[in-house]
CSV table of C-alpha atoms and ligand atoms in Angstrom, one decimal:
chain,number,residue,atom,x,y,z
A,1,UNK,CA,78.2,89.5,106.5
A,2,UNK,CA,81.0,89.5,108.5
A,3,UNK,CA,78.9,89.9,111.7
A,4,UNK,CA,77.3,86.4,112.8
A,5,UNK,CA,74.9,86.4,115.5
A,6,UNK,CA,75.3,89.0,118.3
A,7,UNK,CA,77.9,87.8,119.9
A,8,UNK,CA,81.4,89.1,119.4
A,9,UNK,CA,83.5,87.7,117.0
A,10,UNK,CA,87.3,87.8,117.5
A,11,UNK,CA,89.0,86.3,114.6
A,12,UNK,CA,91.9,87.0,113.9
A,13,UNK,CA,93.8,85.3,117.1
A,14,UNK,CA,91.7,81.6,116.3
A,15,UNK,CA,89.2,80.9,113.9
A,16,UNK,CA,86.6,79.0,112.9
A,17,UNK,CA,86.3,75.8,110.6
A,18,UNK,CA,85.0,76.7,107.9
A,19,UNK,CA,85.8,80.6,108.9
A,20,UNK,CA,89.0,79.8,109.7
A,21,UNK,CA,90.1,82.7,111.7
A,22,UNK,CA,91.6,85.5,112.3
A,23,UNK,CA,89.6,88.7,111.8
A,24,UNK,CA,87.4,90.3,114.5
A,25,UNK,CA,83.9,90.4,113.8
A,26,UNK,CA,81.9,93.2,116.2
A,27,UNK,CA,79.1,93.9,117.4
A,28,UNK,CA,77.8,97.1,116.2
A,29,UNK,CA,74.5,97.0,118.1
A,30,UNK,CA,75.3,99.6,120.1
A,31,UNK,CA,74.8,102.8,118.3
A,32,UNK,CA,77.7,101.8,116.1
A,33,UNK,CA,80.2,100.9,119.2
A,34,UNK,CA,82.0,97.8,117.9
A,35,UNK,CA,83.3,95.4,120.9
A,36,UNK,CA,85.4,92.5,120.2
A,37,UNK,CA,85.3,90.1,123.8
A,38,UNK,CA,88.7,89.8,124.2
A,39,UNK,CA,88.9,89.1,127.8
A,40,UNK,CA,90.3,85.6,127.3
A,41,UNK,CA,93.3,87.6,127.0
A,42,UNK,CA,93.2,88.4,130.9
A,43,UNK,CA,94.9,90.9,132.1
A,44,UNK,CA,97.7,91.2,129.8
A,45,UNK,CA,96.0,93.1,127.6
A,46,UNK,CA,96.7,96.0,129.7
A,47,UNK,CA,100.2,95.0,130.2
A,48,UNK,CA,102.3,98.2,130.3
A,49,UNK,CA,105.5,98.4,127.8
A,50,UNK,CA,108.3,96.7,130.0
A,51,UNK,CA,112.1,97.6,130.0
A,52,UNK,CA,112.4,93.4,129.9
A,53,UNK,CA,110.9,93.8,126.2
A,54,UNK,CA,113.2,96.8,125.3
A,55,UNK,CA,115.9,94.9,126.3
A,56,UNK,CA,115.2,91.7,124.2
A,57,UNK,CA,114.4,93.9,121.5
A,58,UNK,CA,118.3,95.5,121.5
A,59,UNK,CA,119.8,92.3,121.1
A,60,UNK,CA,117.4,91.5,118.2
A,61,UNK,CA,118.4,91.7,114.5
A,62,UNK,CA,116.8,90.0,111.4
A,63,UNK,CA,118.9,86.5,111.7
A,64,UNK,CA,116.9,85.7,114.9
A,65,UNK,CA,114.5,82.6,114.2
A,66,UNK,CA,112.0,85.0,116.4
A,67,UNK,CA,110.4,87.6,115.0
A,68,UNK,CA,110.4,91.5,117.0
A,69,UNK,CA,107.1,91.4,117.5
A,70,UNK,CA,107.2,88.1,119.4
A,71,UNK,CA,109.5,89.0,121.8
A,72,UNK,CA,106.8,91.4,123.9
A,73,UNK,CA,105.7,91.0,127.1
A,74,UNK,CA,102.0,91.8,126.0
A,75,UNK,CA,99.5,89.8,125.2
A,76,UNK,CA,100.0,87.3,122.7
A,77,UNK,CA,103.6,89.1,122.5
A,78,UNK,CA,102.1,92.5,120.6
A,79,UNK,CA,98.6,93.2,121.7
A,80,UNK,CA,98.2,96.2,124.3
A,81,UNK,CA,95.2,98.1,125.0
A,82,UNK,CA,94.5,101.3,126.8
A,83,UNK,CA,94.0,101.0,130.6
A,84,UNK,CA,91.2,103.5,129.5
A,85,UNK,CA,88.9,101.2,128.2
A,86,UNK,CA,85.4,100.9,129.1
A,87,UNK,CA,84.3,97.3,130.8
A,88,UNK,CA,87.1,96.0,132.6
A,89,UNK,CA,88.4,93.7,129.9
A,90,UNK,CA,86.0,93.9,127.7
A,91,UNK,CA,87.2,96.3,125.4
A,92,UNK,CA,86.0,98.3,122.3
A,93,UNK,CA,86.5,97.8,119.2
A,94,UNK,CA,85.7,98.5,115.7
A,95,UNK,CA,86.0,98.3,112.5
A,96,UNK,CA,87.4,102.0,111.1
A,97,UNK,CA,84.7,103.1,108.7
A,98,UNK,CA,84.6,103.1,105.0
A,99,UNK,CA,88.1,101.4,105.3
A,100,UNK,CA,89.8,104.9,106.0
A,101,UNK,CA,92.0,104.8,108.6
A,102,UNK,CA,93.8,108.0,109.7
A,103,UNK,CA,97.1,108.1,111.1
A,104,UNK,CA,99.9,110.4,111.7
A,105,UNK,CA,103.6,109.6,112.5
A,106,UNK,CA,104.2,111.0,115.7
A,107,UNK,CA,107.6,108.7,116.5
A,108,UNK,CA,111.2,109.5,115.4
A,109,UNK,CA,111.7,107.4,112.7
A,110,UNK,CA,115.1,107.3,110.9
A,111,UNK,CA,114.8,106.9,106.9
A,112,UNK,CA,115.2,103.5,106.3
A,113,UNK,CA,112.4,103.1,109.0
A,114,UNK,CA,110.3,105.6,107.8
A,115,UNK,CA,111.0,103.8,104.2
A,116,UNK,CA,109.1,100.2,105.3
A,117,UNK,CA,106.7,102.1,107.2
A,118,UNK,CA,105.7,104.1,104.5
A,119,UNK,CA,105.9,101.0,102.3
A,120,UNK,CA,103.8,98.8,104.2
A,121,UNK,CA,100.7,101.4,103.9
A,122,UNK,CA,101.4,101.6,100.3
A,123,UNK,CA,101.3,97.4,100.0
A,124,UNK,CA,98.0,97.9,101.8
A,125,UNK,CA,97.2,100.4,99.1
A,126,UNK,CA,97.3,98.0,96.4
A,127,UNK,CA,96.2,95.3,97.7
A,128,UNK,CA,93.2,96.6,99.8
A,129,UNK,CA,90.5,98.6,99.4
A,130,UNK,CA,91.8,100.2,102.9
A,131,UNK,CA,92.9,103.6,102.9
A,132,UNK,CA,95.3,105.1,105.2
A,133,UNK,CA,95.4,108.8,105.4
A,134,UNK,CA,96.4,111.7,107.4
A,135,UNK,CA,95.1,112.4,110.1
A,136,UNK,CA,93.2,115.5,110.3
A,137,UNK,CA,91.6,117.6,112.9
A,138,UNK,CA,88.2,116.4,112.3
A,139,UNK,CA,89.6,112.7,112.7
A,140,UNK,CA,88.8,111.5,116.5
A,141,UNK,CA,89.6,108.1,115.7
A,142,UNK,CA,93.6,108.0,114.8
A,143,UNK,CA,96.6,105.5,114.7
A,144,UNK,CA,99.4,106.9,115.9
A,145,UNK,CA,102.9,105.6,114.9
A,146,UNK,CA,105.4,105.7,117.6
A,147,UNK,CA,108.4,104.3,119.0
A,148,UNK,CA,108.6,106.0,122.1
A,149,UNK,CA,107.8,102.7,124.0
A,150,UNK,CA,109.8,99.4,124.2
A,151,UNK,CA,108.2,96.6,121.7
A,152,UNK,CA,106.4,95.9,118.7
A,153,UNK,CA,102.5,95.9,119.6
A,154,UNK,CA,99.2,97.3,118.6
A,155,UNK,CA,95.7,96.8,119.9
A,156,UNK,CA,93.5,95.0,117.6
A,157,UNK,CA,90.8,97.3,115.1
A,158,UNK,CA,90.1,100.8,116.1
A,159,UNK,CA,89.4,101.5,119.6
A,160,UNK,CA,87.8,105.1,119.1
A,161,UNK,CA,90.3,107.9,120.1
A,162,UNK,CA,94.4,108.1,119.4
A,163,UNK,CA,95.3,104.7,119.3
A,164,UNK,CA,99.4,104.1,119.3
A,165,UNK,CA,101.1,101.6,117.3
A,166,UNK,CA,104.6,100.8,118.9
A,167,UNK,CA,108.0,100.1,116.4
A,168,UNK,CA,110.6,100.0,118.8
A,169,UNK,CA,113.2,100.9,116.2
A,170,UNK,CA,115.1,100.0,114.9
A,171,UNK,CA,113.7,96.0,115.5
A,172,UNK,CA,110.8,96.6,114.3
A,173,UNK,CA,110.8,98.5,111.2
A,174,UNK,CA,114.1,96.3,109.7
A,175,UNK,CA,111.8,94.5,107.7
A,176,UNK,CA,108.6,95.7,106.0
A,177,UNK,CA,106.9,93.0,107.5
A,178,UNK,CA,106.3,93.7,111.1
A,179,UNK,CA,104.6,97.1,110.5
A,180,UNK,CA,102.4,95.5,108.0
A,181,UNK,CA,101.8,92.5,110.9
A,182,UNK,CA,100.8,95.5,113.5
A,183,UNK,CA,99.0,97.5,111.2
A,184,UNK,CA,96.8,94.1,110.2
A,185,UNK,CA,96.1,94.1,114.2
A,186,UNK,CA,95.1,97.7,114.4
A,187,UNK,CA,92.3,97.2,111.2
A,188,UNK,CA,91.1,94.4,113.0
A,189,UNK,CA,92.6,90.8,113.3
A,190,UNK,CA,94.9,88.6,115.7
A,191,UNK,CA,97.3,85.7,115.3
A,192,UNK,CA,96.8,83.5,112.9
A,193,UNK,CA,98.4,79.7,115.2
A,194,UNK,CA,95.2,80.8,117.5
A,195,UNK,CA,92.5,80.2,115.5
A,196,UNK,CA,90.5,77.3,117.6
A,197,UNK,CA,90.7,74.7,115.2
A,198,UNK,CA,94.9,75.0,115.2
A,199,UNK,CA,95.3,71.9,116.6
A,200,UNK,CA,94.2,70.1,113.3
A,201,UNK,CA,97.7,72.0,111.4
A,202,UNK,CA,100.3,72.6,114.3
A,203,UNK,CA,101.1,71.0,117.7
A,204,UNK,CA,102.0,73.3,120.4
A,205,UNK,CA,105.4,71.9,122.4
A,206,UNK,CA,104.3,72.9,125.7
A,207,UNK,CA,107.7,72.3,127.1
A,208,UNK,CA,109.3,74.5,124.8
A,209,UNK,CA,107.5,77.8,125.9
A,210,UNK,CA,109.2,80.2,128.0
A,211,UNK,CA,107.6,80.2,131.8
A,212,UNK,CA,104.8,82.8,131.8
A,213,UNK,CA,104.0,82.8,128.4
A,214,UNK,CA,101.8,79.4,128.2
A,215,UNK,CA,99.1,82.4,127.6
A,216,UNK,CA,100.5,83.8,124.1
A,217,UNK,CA,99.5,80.4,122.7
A,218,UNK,CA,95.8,80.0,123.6
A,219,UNK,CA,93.6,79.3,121.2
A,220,UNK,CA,90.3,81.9,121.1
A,221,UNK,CA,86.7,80.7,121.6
A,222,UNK,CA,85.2,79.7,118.9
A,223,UNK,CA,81.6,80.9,119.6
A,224,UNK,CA,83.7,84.8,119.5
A,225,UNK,CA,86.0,84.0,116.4
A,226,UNK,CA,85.1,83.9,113.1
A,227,UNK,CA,87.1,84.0,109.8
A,228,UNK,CA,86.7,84.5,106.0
A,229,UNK,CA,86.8,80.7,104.6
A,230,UNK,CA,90.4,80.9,104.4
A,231,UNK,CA,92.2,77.9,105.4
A,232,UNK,CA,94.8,77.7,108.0
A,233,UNK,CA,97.5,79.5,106.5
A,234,UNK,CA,101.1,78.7,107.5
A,235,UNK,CA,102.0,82.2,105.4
A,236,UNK,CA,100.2,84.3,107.1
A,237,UNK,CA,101.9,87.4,108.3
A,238,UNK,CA,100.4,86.8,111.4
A,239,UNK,CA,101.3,83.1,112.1
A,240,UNK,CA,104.1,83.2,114.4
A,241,UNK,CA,107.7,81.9,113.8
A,242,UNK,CA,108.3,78.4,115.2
A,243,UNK,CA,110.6,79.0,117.8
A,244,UNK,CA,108.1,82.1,119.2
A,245,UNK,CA,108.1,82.4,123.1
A,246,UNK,CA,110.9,79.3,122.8
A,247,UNK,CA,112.9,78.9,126.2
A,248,UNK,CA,115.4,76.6,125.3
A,249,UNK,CA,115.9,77.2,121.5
A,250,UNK,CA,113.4,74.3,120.3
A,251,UNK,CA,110.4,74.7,118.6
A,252,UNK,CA,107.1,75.9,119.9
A,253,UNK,CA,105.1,75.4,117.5
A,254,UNK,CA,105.7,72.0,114.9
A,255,UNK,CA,103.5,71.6,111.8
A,256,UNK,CA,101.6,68.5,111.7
A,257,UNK,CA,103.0,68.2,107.7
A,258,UNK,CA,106.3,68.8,108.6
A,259,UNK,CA,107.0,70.8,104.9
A,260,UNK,CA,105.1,73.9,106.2
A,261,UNK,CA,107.6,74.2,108.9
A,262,UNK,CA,109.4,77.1,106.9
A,263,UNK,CA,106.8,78.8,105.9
A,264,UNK,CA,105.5,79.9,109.2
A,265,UNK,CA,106.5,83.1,110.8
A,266,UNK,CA,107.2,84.9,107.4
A,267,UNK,CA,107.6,88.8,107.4
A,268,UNK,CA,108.2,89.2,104.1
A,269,UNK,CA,104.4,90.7,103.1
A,270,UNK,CA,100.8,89.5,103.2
A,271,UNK,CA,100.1,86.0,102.2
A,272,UNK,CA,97.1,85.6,100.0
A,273,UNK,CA,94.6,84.7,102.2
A,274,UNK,CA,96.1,87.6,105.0
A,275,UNK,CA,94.4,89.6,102.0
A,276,UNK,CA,91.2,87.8,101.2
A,277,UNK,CA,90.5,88.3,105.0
A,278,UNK,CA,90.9,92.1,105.2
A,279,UNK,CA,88.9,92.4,101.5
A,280,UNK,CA,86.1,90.4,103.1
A,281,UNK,CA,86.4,92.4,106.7
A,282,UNK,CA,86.1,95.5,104.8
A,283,UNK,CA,84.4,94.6,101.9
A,284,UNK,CA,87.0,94.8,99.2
A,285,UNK,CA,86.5,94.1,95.8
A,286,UNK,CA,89.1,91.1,95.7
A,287,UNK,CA,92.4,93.1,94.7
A,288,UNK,CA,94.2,90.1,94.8
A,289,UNK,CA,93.7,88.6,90.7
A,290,UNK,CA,97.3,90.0,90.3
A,291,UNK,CA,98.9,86.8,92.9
A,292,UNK,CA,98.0,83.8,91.0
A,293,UNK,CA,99.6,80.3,92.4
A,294,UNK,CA,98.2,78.8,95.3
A,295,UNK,CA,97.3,79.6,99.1
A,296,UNK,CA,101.0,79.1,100.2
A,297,UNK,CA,102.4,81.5,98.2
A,298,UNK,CA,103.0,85.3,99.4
A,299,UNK,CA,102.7,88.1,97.0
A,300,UNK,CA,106.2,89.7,98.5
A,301,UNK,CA,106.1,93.1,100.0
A,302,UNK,CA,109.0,93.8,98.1
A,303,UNK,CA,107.8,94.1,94.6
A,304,UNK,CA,111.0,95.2,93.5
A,305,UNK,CA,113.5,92.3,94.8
A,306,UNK,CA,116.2,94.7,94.5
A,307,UNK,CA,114.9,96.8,97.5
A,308,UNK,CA,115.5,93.8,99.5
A,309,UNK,CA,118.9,93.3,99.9
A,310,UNK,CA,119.2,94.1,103.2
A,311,UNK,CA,117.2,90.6,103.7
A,312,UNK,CA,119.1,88.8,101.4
A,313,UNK,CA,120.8,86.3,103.5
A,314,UNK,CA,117.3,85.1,104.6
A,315,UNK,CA,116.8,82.1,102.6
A,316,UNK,CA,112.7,82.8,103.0
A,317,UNK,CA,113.1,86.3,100.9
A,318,UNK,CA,115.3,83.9,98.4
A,319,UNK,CA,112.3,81.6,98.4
A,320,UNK,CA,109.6,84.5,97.9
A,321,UNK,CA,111.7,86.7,95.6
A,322,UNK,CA,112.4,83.8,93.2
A,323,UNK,CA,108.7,83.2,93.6
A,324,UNK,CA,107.7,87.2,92.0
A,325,UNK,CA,108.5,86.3,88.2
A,326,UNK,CA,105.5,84.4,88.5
A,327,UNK,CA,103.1,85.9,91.3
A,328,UNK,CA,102.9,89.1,90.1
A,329,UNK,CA,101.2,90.6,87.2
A,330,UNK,CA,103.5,93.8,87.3
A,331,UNK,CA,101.7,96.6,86.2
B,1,LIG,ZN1,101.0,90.3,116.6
């Protein structure tokens, strides 16, 4: 359903009107080979993890107004693919079938990182039909959780083989957010201020962007993207903080209605329609009857609000947590 026409479909970075964007859509015509066209990225798709990211990384902690994740030298900030893909830039792809995703945690993760790693799967549990598992020896196709490179990245759905997903720590595991952000990359979609019709919701301050970055904010074709009828969402987990790629501490990236403006960039957990996307990708039964409230509101990672006092000072994690009374059916 998922799959118009024969073309690729990469969603998840744009989108499309009335599929407003960000999932990947694949074409499976070749014996079950899925291959999202994302050669609009160019060639820094096969950017190599840079010591420049590593470095920015350090000096990161959660009272940035950037997220980890944006602060990459990669594509779009966090997207890397192998050098050992097929096709030049045109690179494979795929859904992972039946929604079951193996993966093993081959990085050395302190506790508290291992905690919201471990906690992000387990807030996909619930609120996806996916199913991450453990790798075992019959499993070819495997995510592989490291932190043995500099950055926050992933490549986008499963690209047959060990594919690695990077959590420079401890940057990128602080917050439950940015492995659920990567992980949402690696099952198939991309940012959510590329869709192609993002010009209707945000404007993009040009002047703002750091040199050499112009790239991280083009918007994908809209003949290859495709979406899930979810609207542009501000919440999404992977719409990027305003100041993103910023060279001069201004904004990057302004909402048209200027009351959005904190919404964007959010790492707190899915938003709604994060999660009507992957249930439609992977054709979920909609697990989401439990969030009621509208299309702006996130149901919080952290379903106990006590867990998240690290975050506390953030007044976005005030906003959500005061929010969970109400969102959640707890069962
Ligand atoms: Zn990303």
């Amino acid at each position: 359903m998922w799959q118009i026409g024969s073309v690729f479909f990469v969603a998840a970075l744009s989108n499309v009107r009335s599929w407003p964007f960000d999932s990947i859509s694949f074409d499976d015509s070749d014996d079950g080979v899925v291959m999202p066209d994302l050669s609009y990225l160019g060639e820094r798709i096969f950017r190599k993890p840079s010591l420049e990211t590593g470095r920015l990384l350090e000096n990161w902690d959660h009272t940035s107004e950037m997220n980890p994740e944006e602060m990459g030298e990669y594509a779009e900030g966090d997207i890397v693919f192998p050098k050992t893909a097929r096709n030049g830039l045109v690179t494979e792809s795929a859904r992972w079938p039946n929604g079951e995703v193996p993966y093993q945690i081959d990085g050395f993760f302190d506790s508290d990182s291992l905690g919201n790693i471990k906690k992000a799967i387990s807030i996909y549990h619930k609120y996806t039909c996916l199913k991450f598992r453990k790798r075992t020896a019959s499993d070819n196709d495997y995510i592989s959780i490291v932190n043995s490179n500099t950055g926050c990245w992933s490549s986008v759905g499963r690209i047959g083989g060990k594919q690695e997903v990077n959590l420079q720590s401890p940057s990128c595991v602080t917050r439950v957010g940015t492995p659920i952000h990567e992980l949402m990359h690696a099952v198939g979609f991309l940012h959510e201020q590329n869709r192609y019709e993002r010009d209707d919701y945000v404007t993009i301050a040009w002047q703002n962007i750091r040199s050499g970055h112009e790239n991280n904010f083009d918007k994908a074709d809209d003949a290859k993207t495709t979406g899930y009828g979810v609207p542009y969402d501000f919440r999404s987990v992977m719409h990027y903080s305003g100041k993103a790629f910023s060279v001069n501490g201004k904004p990057t990236i302004i909402p048209k209605d200027s009351s959005k403006a904190e919404k964007m960039g959010q790492r707190e957990g899915f938003s709604k329609g994060d999660l009507t996307k992957i249930n439609k990708m992977y054709n979920c039964p909609e697990k989401t009857d439990e969030v009621t409230g509208n299309n702006n509101n996130i149901p919080d990672s952290n379903n106990n609000a006590s867990e998240n006092k690290e975050n506390n000072s953030n007044p976005l994690v005030e906003a959500a947590q005061g929010f969970l009374g109400w969102l959640f059916h707890k069962k």
